XYZ file of C-alpha atoms in Angstrom:
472
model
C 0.000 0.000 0.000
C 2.913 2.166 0.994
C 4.587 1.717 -2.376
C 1.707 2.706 -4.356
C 0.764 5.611 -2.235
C 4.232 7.170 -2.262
C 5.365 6.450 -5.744
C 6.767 9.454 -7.436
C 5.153 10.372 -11.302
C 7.347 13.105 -12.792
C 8.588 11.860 -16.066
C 11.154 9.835 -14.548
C 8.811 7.693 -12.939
C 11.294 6.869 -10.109
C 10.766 6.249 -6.342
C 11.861 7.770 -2.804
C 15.426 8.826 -2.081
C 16.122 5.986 0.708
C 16.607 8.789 3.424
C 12.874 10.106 2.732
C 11.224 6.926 2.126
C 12.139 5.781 5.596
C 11.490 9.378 7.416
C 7.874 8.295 6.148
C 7.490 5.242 7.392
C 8.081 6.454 11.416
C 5.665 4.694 13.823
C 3.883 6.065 16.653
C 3.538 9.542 16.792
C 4.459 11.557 19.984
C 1.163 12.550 22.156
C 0.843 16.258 21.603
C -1.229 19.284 23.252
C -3.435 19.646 19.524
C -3.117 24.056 19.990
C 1.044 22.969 19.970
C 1.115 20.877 17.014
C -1.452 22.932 14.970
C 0.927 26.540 15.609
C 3.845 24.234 14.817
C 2.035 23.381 11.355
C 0.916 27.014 10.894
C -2.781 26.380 11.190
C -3.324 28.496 14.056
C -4.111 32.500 13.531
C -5.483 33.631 16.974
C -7.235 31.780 19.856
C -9.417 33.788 22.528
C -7.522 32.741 25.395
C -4.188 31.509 26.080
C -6.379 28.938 28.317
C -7.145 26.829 25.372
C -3.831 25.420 25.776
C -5.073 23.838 29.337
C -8.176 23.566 28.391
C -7.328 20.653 25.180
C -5.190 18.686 27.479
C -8.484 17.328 28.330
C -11.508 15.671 26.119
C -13.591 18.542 24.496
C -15.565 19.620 21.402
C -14.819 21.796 19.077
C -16.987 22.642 16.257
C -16.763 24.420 12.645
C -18.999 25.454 10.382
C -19.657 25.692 6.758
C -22.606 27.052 4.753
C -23.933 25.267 1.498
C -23.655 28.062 -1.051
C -22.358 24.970 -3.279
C -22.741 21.572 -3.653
C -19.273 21.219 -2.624
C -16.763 22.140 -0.193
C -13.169 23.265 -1.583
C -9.484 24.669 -0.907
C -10.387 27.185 1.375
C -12.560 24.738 3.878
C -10.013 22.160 3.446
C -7.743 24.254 5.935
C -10.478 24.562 8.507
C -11.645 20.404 7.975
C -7.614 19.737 8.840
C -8.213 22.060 12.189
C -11.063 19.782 12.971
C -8.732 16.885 11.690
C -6.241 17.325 14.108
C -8.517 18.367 16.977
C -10.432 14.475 16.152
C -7.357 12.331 16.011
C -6.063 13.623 18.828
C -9.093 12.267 21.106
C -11.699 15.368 20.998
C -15.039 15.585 19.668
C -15.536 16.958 16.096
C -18.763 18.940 14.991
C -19.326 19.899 11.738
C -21.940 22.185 11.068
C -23.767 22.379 7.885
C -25.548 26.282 7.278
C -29.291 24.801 6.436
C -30.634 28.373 8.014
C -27.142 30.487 7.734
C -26.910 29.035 4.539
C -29.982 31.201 3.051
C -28.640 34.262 4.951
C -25.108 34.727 3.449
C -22.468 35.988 5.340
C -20.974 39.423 4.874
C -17.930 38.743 6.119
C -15.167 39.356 3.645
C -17.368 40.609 0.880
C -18.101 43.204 -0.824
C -21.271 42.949 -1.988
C -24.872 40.615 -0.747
C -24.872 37.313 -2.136
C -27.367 36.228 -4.249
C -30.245 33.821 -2.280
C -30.776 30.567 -2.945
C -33.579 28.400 -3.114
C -34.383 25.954 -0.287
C -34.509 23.195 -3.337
C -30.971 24.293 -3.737
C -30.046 24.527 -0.084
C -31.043 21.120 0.542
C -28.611 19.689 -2.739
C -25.917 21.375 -1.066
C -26.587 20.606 2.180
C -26.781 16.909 1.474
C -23.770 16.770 -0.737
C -21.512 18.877 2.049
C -22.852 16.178 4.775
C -21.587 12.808 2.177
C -18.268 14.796 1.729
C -17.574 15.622 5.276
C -18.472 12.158 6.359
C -16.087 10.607 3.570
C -12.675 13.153 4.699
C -13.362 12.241 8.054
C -13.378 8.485 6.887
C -10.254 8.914 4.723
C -8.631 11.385 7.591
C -8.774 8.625 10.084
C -7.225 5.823 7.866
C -4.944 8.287 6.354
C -4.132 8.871 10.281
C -3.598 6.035 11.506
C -1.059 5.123 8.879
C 0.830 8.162 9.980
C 1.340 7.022 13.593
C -1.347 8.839 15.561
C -2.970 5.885 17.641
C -5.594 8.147 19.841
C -9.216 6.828 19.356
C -10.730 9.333 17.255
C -14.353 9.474 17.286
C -16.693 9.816 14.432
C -17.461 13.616 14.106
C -21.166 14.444 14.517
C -22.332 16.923 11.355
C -25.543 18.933 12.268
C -27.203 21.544 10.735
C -28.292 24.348 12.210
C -32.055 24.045 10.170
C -32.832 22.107 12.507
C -33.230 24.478 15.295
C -33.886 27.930 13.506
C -36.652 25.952 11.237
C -39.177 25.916 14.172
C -38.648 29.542 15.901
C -40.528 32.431 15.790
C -39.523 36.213 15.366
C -40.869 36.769 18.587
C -38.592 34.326 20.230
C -35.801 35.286 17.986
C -35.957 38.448 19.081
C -36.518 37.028 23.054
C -34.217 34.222 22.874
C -30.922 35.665 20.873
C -31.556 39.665 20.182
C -31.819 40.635 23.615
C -28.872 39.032 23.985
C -26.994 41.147 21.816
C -25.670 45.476 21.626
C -26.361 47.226 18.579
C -22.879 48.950 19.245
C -20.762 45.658 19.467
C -22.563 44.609 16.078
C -21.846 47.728 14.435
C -18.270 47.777 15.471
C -17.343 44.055 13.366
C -14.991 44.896 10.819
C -17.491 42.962 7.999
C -20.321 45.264 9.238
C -18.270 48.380 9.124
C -16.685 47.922 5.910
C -19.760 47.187 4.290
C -21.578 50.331 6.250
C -18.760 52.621 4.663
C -19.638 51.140 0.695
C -21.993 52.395 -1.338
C -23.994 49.657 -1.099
C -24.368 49.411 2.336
C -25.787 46.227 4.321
C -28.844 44.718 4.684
C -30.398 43.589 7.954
C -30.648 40.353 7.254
C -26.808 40.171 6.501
C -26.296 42.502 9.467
C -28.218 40.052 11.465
C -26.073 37.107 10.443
C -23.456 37.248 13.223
C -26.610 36.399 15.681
C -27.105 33.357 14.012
C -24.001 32.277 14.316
C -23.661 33.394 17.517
C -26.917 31.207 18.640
C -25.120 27.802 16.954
C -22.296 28.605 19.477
C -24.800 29.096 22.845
C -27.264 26.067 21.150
C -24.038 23.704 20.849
C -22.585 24.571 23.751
C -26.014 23.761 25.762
C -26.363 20.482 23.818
C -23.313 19.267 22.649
C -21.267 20.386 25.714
C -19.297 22.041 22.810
C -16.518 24.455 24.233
C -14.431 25.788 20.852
C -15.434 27.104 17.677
C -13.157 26.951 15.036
C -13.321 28.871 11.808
C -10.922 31.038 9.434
C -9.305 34.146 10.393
C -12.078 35.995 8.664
C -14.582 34.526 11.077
C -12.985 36.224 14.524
C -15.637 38.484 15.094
C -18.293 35.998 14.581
C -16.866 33.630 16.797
C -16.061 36.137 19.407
C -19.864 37.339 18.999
C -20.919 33.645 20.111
C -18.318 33.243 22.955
C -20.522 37.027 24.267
C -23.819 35.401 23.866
C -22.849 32.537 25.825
C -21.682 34.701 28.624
C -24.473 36.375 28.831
C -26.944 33.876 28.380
C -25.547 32.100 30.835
C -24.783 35.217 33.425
C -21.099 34.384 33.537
C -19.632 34.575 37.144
C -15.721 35.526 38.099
C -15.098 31.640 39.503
C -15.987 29.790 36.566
C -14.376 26.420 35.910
C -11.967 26.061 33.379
C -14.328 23.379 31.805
C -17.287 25.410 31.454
C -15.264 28.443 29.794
C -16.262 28.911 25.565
C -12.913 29.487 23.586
C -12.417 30.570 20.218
C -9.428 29.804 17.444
C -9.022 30.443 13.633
C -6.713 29.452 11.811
C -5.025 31.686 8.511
C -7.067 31.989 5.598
C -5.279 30.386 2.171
C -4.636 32.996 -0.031
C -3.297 33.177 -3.644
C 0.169 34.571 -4.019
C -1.614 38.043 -4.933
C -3.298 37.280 -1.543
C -6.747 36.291 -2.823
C -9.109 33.901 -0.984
C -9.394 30.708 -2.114
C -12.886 29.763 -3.333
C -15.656 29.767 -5.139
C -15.881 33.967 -5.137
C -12.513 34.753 -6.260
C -12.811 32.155 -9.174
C -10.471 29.858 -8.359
C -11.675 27.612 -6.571
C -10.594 23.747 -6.656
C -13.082 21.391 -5.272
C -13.237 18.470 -2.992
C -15.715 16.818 -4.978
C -14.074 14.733 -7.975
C -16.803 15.755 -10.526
C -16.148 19.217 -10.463
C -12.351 18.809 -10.129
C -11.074 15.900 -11.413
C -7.954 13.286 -9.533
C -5.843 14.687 -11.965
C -6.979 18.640 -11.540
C -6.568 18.213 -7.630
C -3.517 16.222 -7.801
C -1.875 18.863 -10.667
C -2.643 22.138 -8.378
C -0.450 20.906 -5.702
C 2.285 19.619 -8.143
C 2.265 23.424 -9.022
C 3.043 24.886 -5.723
C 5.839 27.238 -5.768
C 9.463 26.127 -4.042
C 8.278 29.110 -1.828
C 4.856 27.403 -0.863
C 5.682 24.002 -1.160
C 7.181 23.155 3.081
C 4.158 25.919 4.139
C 1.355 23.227 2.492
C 3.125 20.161 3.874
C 2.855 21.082 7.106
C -1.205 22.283 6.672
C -2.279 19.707 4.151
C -0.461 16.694 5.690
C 0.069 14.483 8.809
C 3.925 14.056 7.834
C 5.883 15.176 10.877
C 8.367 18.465 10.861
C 11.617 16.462 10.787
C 10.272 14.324 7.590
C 8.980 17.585 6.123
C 12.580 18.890 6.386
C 14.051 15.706 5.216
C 11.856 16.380 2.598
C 12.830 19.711 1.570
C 16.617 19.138 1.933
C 16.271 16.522 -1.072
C 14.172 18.520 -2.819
C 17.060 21.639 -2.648
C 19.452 19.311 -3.697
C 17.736 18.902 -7.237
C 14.468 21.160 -7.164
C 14.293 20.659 -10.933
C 12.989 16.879 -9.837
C 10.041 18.221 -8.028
C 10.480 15.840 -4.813
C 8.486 18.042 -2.422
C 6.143 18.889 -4.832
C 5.235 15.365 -5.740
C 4.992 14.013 -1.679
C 2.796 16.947 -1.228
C 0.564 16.059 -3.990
C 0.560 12.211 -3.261
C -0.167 12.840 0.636
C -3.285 15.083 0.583
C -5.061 13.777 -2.461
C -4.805 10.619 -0.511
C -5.974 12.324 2.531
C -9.249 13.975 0.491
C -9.975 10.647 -1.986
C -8.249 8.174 -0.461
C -5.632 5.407 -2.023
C -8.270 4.302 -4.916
C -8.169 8.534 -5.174
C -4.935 8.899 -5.486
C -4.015 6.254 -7.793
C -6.696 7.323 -10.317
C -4.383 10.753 -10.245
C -1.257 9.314 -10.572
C -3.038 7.103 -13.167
C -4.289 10.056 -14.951
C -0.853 11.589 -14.828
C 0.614 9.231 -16.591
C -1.207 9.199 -19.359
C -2.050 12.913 -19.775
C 2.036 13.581 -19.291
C 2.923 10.984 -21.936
C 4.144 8.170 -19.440
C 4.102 4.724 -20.869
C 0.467 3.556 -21.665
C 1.251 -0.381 -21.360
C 1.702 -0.186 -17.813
C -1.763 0.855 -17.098
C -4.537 -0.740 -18.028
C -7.560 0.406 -20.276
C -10.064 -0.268 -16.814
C -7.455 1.910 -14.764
C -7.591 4.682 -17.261
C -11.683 4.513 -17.483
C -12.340 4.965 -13.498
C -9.075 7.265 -13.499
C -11.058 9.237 -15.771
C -14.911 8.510 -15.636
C -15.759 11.715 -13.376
C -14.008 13.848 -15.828
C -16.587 14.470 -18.406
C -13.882 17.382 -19.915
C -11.686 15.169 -21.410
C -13.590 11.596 -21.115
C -16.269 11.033 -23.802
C -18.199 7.638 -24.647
C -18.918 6.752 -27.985
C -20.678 3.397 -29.303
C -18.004 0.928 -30.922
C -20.062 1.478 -34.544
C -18.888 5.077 -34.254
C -15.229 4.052 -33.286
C -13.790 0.931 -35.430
C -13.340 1.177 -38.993
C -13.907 5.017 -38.871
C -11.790 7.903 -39.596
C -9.043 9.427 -36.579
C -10.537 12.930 -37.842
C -13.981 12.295 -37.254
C -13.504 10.640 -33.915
C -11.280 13.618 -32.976
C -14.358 15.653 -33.078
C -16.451 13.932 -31.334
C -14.163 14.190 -28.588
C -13.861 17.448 -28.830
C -10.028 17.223 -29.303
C -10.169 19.095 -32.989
C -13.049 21.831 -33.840
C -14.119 19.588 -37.377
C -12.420 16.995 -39.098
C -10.804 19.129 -41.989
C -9.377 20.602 -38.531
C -7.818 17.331 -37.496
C -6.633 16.423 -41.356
C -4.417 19.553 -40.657
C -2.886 18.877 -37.648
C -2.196 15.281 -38.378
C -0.486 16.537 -41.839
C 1.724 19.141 -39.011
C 2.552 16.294 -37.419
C 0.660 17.282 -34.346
C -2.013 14.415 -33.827
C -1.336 11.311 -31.816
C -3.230 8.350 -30.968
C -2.204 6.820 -27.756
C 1.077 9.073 -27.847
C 2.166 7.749 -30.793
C 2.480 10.199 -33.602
C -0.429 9.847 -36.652
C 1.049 10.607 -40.015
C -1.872 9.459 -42.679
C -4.927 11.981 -42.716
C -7.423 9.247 -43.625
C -5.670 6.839 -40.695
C -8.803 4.467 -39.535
C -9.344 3.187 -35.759
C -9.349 0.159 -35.482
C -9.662 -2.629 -32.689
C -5.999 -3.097 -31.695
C -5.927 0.732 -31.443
C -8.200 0.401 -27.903
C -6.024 -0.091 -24.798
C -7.604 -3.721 -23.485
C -10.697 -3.125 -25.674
C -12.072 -0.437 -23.956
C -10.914 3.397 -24.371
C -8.082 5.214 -26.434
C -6.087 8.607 -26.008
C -5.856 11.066 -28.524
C -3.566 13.722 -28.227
C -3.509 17.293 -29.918
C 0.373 19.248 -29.547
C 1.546 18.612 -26.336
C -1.008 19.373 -23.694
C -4.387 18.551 -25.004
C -5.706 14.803 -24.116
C -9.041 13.548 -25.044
C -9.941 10.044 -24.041
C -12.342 8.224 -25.868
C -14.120 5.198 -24.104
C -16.034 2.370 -26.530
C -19.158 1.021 -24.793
């Protein structure tokens, strides 16, 4: 398992250095306060108390939440699922809480303008695909874990949504149960509200009233989940620090209270773009957790990208790999950066972390072929599932249409040429391959033997453009 999960695919197709291939395969890991190992790994912005250091070195829960303004979580809320990560494997209880209500509120903080409302048909998609995917990285998380050495029962983390309790109450109690609960002055005083106050476009109340739901998810959790931390981006300070209030004064905090019974907050640093963009949906970049809106190979590719200056930085969030293997890591990769060592562990260790082993050999699967690797050591069922959530570059097409007809004509139906006097040209340039081999004759027929194991072929346009075509 080892072997596949920590093979290298750059064009060499090699393996480990010997000194990094055993750094990774340490055993136990050392029993750590979680607030010291995520500040060592950079996750760790601000916390509300220097408490929270005691406070962890005991069983708690800690909760984060998410609202479904997609069908699918990505980048960004991959930082805050590792806080929760880390917080689970080392023996506290997770929450994950899914926006139902929130969700159809939108909140201000960070933009500049109100987002657009959706539909509760539309709310309930997302809401059920965000619940699947958080289940499944929690599932792959603890594996992915426990192969890393950390040995601490984690329990299965509970994912709520907050519908559930804001379906059933009234304005009246609303206004009884949370707004009298809250000053006007505090509110007005967020940095979300204020910048947004300033704009021309000013707030809405309903946006302006968003920091009370989330403040109520903090006081309901805490009062039925015995939840003590909320976790949440750096962007999210104020709102957390809004629920820590409520619960204080809901609960007509004393001087003497028990460390136990304290509410603590912590964010961790927003991922940001080398121009120092958010990642996500808003800014336009965003790359997904979900495989059918970005692909093994799409996931696995961003992170072979990181920069030499980004590359230890995302080790230490988007892995388990411990600080002297990361180093180990990064003095081979100085040695020869040109190979792209750190850049490949990184991308082997979190898409296995997000899709799992079968995950991330579909990627390395699908990097192979799409970076001209040698086709006859994968087979034509491995390149199907590497490839059968990618509808960009996969396309079916009945065996009639495939043997015994033209390469030009099946070109466009892929979609790899724009017509077939388009793909006459480019095979005459000498710029058309069929399973990387170079096509020279314009009126070259497909037939069987041309199919990788029967089933699916690769046709190539210059260097970078792969269209697969699978025969059914």
């Amino acid at each position: 398992m080892f072997s596949r999960a920590f093979q290298l695919h750059s064009r060499q197709w090699g393996v480990l250095p010997t000194t990094v291939h055993n750094a990774l395969f340490s055993t136990a890991v050392r029993s750590r306060n979680v607030v010291e190992e995520m500040t060592d790994r950079g996750l760790l912005a601000q916390i509300t108390s220097p408490d929270l250091l005691r406070r962890t070195e005991t069983s708690t829960s800690i909760y984060c939440g998410v609202d479904p303004t997609a069908k699918s979580l990505h980048l960004g809320n991959l930082v805050t699922l590792m806080g929760l990560l880390h917080f689970g494997i080392h023996g506290h209880q997770a929450i994950a809480l899914v926006g139902g209500a929130t969700g159809s509120i939108g909140d201000p903080s960070g933009r500049k303008s109100e987002r657009v409302p959706l539909t509760r048909d539309v709310l309930e998609q997302n809401v059920a695909g965000i619940e699947r995917q958080i289940h499944r990285f929690f599932e792959n998380g603890t594996t992915y874990a426990a192969r890393h050495g950390y040995t601490s029962v984690t329990k299965p983390p509970k994912v709520l949504n907050n519908y559930e309790w804001f379906s059933g109450m009234s304005a009246l109690e609303f206004l009884g149960d949370v707004g009298r609960y809250a000053r006007v002055n505090t509110m007005l005083g967020k940095e979300s509200v204020k910048s947004r106050i300033e704009s021309t476009q000013g707030i809405s109340f309903t946006e302006f009233s968003y920091q009370l739901l989330q403040a109520y998810d903090f006081w309901y959790l805490y009062q039925n989940h015995e939840c003590r931390v909320q976790l949440g981006g750096s962007d999210q300070w104020g709102n957390i620090t809004a629920g820590i209030d409520m619960i204080n004064r809901k609960r007509g905090l004393v001087e003497e209270e028990s460390l136990e019974d304290r509410a603590f907050g912590i964010t961790i640093p927003l991922l940001l773009t080398s121009s120092g963009e958010k990642f996500g949906k808003s800014a336009g970049n965003a790359v997904w957790l979900d495989e059918s809106m970005t692909s093994y190979f799409d996931f696995y590719q961003f992170f072979m990208k990181a920069t030499d200056e980004d590359v230890a930085k995302y080790l230490s969030m988007f892995t388990l790999l411990q600080q002297d293997q990361i180093k180990e890591i990064m003095h081979e990769h100085q040695r020869n950066p040109e190979n792209r060592i750190a850049q490949q562990e990184l991308a082997n260790q979190t898409t296995e972390l997000v899709h799992g082993v079968d995950g991330l050999h579909k990627a390395q699967t699908a990097t192979k072929v799409l970076f001209g690797g040698d086709l006859g050591s994968v087979t034509g069922e491995e390149i199907v599932q590497a490839f059968k959530d990618d509808s960009s570059r996969l396309v079916q097409l009945d065996r009639s249409q495939v043997i015994g007809s033209g390469l030009d004509g099946i070109a466009t139906l892929a979609k790899a040429t724009k017509s077939k006097s388009d793909a006459q040209k480019r095979i005459k340039a000498g710029g058309l391959y069929l399973n990387n081999a170079r096509i020279a004759d314009p009126r070259y027929k497909v037939v069987e033997s041309d199919l990788l194991d029967g089933q699916v072929c690769v046709i190539r346009c210059g260097k970078s453009s792969y269209h697969l075509v699978q025969v059914v």
